[in-house]
mmCIF file of C-alpha atoms in Angstrom:
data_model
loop_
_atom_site.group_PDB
_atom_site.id
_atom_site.type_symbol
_atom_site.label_atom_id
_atom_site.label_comp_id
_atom_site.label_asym_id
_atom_site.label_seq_id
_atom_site.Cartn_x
_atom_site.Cartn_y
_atom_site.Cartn_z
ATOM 1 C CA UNK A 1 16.390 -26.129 -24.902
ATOM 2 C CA UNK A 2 14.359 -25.793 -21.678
ATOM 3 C CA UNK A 3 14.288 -22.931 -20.147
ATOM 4 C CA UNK A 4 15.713 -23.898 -16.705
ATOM 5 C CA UNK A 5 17.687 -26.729 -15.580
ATOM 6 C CA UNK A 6 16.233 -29.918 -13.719
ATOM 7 C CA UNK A 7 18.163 -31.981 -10.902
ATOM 8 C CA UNK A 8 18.401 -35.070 -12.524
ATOM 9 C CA UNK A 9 20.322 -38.352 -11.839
ATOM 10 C CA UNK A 10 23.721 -38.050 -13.962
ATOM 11 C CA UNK A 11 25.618 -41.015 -12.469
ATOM 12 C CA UNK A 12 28.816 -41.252 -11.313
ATOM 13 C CA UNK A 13 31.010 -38.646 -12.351
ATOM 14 C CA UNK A 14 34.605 -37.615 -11.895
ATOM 15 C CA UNK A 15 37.336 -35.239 -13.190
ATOM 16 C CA UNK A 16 39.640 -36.762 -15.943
ATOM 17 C CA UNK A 17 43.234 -35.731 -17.081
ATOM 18 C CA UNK A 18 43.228 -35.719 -21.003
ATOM 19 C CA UNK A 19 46.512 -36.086 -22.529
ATOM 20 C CA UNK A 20 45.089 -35.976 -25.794
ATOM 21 C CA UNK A 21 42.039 -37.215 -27.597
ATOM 22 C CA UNK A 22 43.716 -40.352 -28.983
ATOM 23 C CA UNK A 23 45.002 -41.572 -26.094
ATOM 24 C CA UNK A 24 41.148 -42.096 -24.485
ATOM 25 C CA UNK A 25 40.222 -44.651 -26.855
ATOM 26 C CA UNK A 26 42.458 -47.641 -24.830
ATOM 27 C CA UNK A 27 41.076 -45.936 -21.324
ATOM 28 C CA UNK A 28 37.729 -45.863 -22.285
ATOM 29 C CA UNK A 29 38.706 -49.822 -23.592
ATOM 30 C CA UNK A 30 38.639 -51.122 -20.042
ATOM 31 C CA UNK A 31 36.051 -49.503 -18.960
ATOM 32 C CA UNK A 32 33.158 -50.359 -21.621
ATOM 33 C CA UNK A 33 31.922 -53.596 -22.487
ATOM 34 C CA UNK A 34 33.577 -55.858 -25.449
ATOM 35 C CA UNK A 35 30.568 -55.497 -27.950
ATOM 36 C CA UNK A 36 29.794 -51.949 -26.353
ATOM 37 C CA UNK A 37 33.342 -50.852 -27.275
ATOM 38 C CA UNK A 38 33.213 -52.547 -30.494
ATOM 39 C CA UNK A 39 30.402 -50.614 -31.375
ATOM 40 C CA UNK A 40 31.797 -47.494 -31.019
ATOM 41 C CA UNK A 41 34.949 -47.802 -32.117
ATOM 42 C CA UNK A 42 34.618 -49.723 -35.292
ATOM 43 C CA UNK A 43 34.465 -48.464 -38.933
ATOM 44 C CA UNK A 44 33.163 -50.422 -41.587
ATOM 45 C CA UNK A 45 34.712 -52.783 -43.479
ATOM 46 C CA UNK A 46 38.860 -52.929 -43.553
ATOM 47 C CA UNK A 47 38.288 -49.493 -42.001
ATOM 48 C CA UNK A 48 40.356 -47.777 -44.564
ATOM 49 C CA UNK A 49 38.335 -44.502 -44.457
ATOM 50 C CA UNK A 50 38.382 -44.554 -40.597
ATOM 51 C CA UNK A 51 42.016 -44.618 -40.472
ATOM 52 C CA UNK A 52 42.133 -42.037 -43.553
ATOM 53 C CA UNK A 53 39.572 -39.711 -41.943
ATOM 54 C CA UNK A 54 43.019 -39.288 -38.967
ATOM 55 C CA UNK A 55 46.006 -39.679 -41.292
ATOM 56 C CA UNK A 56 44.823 -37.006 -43.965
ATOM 57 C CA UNK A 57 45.456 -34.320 -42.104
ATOM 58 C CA UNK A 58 48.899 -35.019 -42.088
ATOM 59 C CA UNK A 59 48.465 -33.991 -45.635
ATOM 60 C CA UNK A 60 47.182 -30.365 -45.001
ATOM 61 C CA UNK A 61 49.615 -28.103 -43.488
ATOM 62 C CA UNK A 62 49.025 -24.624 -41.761
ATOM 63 C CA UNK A 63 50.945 -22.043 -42.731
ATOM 64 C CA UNK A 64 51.468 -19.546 -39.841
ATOM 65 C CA UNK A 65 52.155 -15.743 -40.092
ATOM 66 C CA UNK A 66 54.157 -14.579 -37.232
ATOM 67 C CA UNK A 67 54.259 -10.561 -36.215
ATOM 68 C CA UNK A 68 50.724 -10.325 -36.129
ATOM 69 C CA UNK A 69 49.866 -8.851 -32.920
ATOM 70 C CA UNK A 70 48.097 -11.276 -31.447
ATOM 71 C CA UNK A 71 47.996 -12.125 -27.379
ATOM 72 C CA UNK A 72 45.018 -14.361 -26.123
ATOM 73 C CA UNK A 73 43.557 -15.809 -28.824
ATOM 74 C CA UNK A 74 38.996 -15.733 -28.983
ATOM 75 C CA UNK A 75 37.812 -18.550 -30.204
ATOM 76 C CA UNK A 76 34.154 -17.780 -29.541
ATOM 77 C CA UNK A 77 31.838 -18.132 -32.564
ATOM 78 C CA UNK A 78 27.920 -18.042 -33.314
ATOM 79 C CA UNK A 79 26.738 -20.857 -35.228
ATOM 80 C CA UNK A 80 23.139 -20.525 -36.659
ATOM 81 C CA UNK A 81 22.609 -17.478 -33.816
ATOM 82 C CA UNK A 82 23.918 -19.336 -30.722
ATOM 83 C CA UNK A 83 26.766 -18.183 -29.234
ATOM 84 C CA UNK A 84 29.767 -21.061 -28.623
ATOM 85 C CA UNK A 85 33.040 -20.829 -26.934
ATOM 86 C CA UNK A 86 34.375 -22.830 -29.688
ATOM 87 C CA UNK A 87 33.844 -23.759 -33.315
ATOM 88 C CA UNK A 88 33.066 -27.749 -31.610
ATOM 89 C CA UNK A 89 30.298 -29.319 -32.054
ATOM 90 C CA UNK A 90 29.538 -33.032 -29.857
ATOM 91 C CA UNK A 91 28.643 -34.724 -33.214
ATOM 92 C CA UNK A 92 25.377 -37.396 -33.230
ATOM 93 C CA UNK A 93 26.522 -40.922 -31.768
ATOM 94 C CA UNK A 94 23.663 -43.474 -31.283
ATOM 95 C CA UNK A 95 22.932 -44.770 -27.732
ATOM 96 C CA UNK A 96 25.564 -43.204 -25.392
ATOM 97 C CA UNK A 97 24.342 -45.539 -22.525
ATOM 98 C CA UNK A 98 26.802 -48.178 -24.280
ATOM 99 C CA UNK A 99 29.445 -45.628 -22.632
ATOM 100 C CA UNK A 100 28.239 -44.460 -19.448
ATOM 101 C CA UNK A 101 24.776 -44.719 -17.598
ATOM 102 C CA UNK A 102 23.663 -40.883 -18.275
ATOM 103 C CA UNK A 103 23.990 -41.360 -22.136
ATOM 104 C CA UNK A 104 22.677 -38.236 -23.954
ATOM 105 C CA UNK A 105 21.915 -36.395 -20.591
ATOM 106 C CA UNK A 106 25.862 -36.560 -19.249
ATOM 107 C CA UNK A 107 27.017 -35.213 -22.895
ATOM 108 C CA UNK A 108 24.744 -32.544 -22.178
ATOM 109 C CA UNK A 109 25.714 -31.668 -19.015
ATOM 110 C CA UNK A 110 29.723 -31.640 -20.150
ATOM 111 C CA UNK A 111 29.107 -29.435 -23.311
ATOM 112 C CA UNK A 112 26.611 -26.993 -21.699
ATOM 113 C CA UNK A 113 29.585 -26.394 -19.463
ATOM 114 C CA UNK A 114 32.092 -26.665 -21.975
ATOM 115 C CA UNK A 115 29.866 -23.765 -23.870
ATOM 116 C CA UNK A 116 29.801 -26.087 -26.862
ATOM 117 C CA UNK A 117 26.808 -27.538 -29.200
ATOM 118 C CA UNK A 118 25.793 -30.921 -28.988
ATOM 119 C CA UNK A 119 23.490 -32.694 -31.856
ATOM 120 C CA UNK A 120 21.643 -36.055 -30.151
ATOM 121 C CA UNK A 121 21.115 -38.827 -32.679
ATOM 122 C CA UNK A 122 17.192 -40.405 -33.321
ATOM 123 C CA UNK A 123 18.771 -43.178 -31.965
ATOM 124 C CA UNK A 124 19.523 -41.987 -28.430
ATOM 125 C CA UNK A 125 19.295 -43.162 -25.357
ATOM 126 C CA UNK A 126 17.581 -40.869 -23.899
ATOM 127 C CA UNK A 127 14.745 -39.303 -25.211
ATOM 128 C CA UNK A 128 15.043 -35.614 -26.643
ATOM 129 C CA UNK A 129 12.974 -34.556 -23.397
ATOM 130 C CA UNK A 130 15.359 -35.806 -21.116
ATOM 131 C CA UNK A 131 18.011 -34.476 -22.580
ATOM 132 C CA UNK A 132 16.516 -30.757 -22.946
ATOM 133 C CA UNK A 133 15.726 -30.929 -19.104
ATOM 134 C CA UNK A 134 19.437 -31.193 -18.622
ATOM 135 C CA UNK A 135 20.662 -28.638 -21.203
ATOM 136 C CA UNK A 136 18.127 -25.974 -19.801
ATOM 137 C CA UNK A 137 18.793 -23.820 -23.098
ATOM 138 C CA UNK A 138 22.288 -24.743 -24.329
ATOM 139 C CA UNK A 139 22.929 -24.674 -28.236
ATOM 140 C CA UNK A 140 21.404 -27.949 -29.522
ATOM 141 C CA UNK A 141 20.740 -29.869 -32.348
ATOM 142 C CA UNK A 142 18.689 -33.102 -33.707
ATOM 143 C CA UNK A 143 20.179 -35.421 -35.847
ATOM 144 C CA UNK A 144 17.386 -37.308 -38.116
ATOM 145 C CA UNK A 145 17.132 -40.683 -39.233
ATOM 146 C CA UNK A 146 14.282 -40.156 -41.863
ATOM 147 C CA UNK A 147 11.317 -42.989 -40.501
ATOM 148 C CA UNK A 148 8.965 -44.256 -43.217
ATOM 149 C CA UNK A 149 6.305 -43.846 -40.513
ATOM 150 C CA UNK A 150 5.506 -39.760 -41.004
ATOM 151 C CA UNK A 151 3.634 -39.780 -37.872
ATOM 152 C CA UNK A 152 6.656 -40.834 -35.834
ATOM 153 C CA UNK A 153 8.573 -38.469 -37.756
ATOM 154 C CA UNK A 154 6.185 -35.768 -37.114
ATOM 155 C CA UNK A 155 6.581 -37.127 -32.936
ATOM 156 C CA UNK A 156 10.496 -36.276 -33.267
ATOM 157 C CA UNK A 157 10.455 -33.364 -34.965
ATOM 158 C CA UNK A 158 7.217 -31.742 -32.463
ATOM 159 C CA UNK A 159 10.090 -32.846 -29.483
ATOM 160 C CA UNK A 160 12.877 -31.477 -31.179
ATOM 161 C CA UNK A 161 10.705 -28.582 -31.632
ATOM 162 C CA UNK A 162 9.577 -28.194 -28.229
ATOM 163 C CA UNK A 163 13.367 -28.569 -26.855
ATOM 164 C CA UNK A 164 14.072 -25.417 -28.950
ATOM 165 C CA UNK A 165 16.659 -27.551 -31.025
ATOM 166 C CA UNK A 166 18.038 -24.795 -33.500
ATOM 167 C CA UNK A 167 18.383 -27.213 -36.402
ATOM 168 C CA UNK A 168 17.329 -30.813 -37.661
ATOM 169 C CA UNK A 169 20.347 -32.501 -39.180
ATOM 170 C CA UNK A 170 18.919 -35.035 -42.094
ATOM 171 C CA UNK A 171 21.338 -38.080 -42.332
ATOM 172 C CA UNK A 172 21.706 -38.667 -45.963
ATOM 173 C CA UNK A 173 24.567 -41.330 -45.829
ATOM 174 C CA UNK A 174 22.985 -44.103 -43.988
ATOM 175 C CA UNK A 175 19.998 -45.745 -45.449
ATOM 176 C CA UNK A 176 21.270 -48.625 -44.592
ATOM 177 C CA UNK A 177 24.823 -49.300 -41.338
ATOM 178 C CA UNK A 178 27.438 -50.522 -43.100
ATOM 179 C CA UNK A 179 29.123 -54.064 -42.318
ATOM 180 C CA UNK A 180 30.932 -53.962 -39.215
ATOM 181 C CA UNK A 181 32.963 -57.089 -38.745
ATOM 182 C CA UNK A 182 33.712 -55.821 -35.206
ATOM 183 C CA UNK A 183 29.692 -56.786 -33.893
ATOM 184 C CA UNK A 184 29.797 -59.455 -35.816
ATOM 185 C CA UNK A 185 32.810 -61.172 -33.720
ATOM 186 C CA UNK A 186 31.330 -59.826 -30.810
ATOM 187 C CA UNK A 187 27.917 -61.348 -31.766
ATOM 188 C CA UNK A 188 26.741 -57.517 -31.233
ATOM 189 C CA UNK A 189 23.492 -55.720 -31.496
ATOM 190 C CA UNK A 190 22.775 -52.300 -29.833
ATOM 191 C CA UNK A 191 21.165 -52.950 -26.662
ATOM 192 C CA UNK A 192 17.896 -51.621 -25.125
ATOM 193 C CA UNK A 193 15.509 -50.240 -26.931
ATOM 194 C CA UNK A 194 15.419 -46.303 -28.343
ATOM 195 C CA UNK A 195 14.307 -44.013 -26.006
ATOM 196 C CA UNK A 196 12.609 -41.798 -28.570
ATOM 197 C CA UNK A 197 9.868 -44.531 -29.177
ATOM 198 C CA UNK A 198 8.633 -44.182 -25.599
ATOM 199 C CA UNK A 199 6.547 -41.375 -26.138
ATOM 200 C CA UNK A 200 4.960 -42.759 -29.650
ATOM 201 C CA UNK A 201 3.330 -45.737 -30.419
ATOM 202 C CA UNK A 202 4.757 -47.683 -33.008
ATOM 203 C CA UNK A 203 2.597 -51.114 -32.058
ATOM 204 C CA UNK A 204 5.876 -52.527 -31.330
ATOM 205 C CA UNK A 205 7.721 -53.384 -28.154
ATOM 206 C CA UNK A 206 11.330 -53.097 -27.138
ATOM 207 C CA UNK A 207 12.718 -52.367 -30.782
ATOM 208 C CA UNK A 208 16.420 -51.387 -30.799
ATOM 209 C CA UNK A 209 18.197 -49.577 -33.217
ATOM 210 C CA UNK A 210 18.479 -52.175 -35.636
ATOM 211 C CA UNK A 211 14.834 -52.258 -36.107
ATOM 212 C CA UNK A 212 14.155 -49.211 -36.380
ATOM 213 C CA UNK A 213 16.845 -48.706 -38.699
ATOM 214 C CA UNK A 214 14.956 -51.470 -40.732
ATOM 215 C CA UNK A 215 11.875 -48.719 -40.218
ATOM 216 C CA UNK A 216 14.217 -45.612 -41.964
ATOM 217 C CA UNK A 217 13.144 -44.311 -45.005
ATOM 218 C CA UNK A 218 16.162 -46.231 -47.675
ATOM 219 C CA UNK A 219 15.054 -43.872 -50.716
ATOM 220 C CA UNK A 220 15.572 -40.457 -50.085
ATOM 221 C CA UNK A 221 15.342 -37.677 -51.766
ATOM 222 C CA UNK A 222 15.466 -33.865 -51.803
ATOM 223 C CA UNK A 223 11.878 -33.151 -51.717
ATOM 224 C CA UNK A 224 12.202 -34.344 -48.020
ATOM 225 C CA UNK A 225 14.234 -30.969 -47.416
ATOM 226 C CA UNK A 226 10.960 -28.690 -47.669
ATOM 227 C CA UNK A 227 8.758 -31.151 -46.620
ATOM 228 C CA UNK A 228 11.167 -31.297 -42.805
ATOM 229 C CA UNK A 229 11.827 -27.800 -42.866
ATOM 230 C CA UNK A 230 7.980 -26.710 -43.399
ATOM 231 C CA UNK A 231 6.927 -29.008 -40.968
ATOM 232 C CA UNK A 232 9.158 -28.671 -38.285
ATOM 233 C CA UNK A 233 9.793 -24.455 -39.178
ATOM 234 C CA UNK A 234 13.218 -25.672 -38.370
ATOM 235 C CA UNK A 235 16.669 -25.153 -40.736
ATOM 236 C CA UNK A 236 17.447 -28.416 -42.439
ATOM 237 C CA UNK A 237 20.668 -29.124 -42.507
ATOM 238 C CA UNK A 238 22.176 -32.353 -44.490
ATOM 239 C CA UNK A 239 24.595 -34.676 -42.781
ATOM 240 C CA UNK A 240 26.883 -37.194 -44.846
ATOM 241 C CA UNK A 241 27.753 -34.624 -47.908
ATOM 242 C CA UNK A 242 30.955 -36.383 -49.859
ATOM 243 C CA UNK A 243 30.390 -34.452 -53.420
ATOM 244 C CA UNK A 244 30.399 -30.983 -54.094
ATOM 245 C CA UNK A 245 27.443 -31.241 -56.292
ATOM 246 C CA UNK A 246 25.367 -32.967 -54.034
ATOM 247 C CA UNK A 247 25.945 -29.915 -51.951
ATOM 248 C CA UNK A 248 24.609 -27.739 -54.450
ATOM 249 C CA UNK A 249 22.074 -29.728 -55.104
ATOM 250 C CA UNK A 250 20.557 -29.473 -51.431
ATOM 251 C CA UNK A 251 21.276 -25.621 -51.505
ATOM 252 C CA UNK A 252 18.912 -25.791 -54.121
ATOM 253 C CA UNK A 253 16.531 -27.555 -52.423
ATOM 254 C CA UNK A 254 16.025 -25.584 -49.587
ATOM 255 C CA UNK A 255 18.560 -26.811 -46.857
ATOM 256 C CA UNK A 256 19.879 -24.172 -44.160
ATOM 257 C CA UNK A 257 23.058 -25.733 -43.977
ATOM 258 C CA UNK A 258 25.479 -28.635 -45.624
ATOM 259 C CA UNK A 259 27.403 -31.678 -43.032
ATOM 260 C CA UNK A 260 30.753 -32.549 -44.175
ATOM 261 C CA UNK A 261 31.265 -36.160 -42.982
ATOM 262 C CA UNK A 262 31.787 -40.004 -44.486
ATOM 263 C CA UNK A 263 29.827 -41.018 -40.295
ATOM 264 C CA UNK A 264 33.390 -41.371 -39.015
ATOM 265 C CA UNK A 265 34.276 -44.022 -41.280
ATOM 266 C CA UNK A 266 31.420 -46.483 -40.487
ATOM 267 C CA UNK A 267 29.602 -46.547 -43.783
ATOM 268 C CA UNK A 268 30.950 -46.840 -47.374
ATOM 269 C CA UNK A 269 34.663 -47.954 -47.125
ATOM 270 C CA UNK A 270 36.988 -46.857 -49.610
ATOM 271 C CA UNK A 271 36.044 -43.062 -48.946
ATOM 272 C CA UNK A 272 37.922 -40.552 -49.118
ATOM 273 C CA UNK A 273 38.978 -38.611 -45.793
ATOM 274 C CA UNK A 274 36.096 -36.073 -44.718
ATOM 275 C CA UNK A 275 38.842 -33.559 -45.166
ATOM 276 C CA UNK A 276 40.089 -34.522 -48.480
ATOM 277 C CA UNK A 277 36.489 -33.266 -49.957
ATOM 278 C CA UNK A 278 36.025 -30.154 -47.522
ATOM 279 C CA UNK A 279 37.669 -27.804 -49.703
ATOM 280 C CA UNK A 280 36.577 -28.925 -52.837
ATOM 281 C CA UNK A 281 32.575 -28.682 -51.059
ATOM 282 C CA UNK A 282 33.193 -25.172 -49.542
ATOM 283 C CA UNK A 283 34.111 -24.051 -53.003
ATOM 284 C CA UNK A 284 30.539 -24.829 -54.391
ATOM 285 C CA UNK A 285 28.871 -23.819 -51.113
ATOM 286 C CA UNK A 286 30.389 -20.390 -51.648
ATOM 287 C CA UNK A 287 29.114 -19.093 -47.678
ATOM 288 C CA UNK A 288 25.584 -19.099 -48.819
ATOM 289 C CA UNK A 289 24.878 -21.669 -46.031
ATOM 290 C CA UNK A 290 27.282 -22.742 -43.119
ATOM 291 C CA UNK A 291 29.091 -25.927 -43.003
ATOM 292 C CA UNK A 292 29.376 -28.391 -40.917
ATOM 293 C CA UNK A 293 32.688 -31.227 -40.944
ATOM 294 C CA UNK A 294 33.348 -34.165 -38.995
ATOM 295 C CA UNK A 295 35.474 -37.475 -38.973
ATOM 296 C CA UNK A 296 38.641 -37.949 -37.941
ATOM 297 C CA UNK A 297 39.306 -35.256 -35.439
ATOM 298 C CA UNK A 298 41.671 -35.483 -32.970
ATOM 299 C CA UNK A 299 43.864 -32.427 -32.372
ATOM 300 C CA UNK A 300 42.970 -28.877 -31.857
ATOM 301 C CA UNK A 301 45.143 -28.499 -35.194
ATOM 302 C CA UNK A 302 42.500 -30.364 -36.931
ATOM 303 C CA UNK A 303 40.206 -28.276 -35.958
ATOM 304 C CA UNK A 304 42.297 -25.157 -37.339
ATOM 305 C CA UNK A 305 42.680 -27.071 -40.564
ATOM 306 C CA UNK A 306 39.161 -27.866 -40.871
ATOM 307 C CA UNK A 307 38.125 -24.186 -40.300
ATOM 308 C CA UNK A 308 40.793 -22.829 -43.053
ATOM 309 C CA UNK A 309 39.523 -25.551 -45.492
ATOM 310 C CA UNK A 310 35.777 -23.904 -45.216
ATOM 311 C CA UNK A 311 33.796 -25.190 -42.369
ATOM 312 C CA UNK A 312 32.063 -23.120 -39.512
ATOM 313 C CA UNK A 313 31.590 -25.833 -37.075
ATOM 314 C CA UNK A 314 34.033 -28.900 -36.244
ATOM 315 C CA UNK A 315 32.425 -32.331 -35.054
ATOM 316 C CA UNK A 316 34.058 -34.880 -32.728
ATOM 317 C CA UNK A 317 32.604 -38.246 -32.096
ATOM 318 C CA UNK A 318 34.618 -41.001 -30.509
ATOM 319 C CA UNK A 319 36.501 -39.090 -28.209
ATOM 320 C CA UNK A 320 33.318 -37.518 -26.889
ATOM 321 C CA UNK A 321 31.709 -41.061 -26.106
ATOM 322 C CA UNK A 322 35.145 -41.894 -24.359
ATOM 323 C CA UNK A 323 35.523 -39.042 -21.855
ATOM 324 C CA UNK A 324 31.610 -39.512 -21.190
ATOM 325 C CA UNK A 325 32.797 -43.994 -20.263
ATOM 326 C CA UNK A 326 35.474 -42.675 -18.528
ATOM 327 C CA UNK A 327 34.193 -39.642 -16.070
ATOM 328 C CA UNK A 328 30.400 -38.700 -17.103
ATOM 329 C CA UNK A 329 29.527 -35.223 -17.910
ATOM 330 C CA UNK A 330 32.811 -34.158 -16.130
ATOM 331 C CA UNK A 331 34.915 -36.738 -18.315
ATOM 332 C CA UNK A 332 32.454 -34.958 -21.461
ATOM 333 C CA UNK A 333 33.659 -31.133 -20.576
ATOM 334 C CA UNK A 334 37.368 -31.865 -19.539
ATOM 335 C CA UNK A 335 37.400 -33.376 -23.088
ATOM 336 C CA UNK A 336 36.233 -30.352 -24.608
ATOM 337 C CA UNK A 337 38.472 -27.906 -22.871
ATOM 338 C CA UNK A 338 41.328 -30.176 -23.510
ATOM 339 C CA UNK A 339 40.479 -29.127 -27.355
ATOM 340 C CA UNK A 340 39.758 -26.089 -26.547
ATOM 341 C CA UNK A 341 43.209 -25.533 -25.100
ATOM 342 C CA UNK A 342 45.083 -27.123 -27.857
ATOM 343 C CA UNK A 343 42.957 -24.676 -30.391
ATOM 344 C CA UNK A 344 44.033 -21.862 -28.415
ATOM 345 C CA UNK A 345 47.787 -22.837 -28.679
ATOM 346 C CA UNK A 346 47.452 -23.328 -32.628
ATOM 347 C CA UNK A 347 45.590 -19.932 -32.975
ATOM 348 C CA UNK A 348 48.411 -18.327 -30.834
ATOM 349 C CA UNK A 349 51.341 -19.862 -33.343
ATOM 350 C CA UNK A 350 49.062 -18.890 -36.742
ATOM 351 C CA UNK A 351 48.539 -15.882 -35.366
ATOM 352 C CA UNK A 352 45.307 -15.723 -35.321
ATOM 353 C CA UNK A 353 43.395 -13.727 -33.632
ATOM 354 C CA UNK A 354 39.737 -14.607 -34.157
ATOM 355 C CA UNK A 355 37.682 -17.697 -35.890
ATOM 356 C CA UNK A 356 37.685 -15.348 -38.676
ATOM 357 C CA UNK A 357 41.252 -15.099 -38.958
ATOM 358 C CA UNK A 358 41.848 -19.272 -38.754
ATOM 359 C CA UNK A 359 39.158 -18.959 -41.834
ATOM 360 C CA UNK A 360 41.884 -17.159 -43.876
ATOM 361 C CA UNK A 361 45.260 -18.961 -42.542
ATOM 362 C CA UNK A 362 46.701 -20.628 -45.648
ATOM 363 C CA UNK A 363 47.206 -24.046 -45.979
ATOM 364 C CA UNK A 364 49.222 -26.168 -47.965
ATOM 365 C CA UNK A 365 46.847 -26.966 -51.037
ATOM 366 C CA UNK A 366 46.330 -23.658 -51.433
ATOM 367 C CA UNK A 367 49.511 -21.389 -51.903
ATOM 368 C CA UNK A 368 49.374 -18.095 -53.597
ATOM 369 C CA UNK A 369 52.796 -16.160 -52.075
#
């Protein structure tokens, strides 16, 4: 992003244990607000694609190869011509304030350290400026919500732009939230308004991410691919992908890269897993762009079955948000090489040497002894 670092406020920080990724949802609990946790946390509906987007990777088994000759696994990658330490990506979460005072500036603090990518949602709170001031050059993304106003999405994309993002990520899965009963108990709305609106006039004060979610674009289409990516001279690459030919389709159209991912459960319930499509997605992809997958990861194995099914960069939401509640940009990092470790340990016991070589371990829905 910028091209060096600012001293900047980050809040109150402190080093966490992580036992594992799971477990720092019921910390984080007692440390974030009812509603605030609520937000996070929830999927939509009877959250049957939330829980599915964890459970299916019980389904997909690794099959390791022993004898291989491998000591100290590498799991360094490049990702769109960045260099990462790992194949992780901090995937877009809306207002990280909710979780700890920092917000977007903390989880860019703990991945620059970490060595990972981060992607910061249009609905952040903190605006893209802030946030490159702290990354001072790390790998970066921004994650669009498509306005109907085209001068404020021209204002986002000239900041995204200017923070030497290396993608836009278009969000094609949420023209509308999907019904949370959690903020409804709660009698929830996301606080504060979004940071990204300070610098552009919209005429209206104090909107929050419900009304400006009320201002995204609901009919979108794949014109909008060239129209971003000539614009902005930025890859486009589209988030919420469920269907292989929708994946295709965008190819097609222009974009630079395809995003694996049902939003962590929180839109259409009754989805299938994120992972339960992957393979079926990378098929039709074919490497002609890199993919992207999130939802549901929790386990360094996860990661390793997500790579083998086709992707090139593993999201992780939740947990992310939860290490940032629980010890700011040092809770953000610690999570990261708590992954990072547990990645290692499964490369070690596939025998895998390289991200390349987790790319060709066989898994179960895919035998050919």
């Amino acid at each position: 992003m910028m091209s060096a670092e600012k001293t900047v406020d980050l809040g109150q920080v402190q080093d966490i244990d992580v036992l594992n990724l799971s477990s720092l949802e019921e910390r984080a609990k007692k440390v974030i607000g009812q509603g605030e946790f609520g937000y996070i946390s929830e999927g939509s509906d009877d959250e049957y694609t939330k829980k599915r987007n964890t459970s299916a990777f019980n389904d997909v088994h690794l099959v390791p190869r022993v004898l291989q000759n491998v000591e100290e696994p590498d799991q360094t990658t490049e990702f769109l011509g960045r260099k990462l330490s790992s194949p992780i990506l901090a995937a877009p979460i809306a207002g990280n304030t909710l979780a700890h005072e920092s917000g977007e500036m903390g989880l860019a603090k703990g991945t620059k350290e970490a060595g990972v990518m981060m992607a910061q949602s249009t609905f952040a709170s903190k605006t893209i400026a802030e946030t490159a001031a702290v990354s001072a050059g790390a790998p970066y993304m921004f994650q669009l919500y498509m306005p109907k106003d085209w001068g404020y999405c021209k204002y986002l994309l000239d900041e995204a732009r200017n923070a030497k993002a290396s993608a836009i990520i278009l969000t094609a899965d949420s023209t509308l939230g999907g019904y949370r009963e959690a903020d409804v108990l709660n009698h929830y709305h996301l606080k504060g308004k979004i940071a990204n609106l300070d610098g552009y006039n919209t005429g209206k004060d104090g909107v929050g991410a419900g009304g400006l979610f009320a201002e995204s674009m609901q009919s979108l289409n794949l014109d909008l691919i060239d129209k971003l990516a000539a614009y902005s001279g930025l890859p486009v690459i589209i988030k919420g992908i469920q269907h292989p030919a929708d994946a295709d389709a965008a190819i097609k159209a222009g974009a630079a890269g395809i995003y694996v991912s049902n939003h962590g459960g929180r839109q259409l319930d009754g989805a299938p897993a994120s992972i339960e499509v992957l393979p079926a997605i990378a098929k039709v992809v074919n490497h002609r762009v890199p993919v992207i997958f999130d939802s549901g990861v929790r386990r360094g194995t996860n990661v390793l079955k997500a790579l083998a099914s086709g992707a090139d960069l593993v999201g992780v939401g939740r947990p992310f948000s939860y290490g940032l509640a629980l010890g700011g940009w040092k809770g953000v990092a610690a999570v990261a090489e708590h992954l990072k470790m547990e990645i290692n340990i499964a490369m070690q016991l596939t025998g895998s040497k390289t991200i390349e070589d987790v790319k060709n371990i066989q898994i179960s829905h895919d035998l050919k002894f």
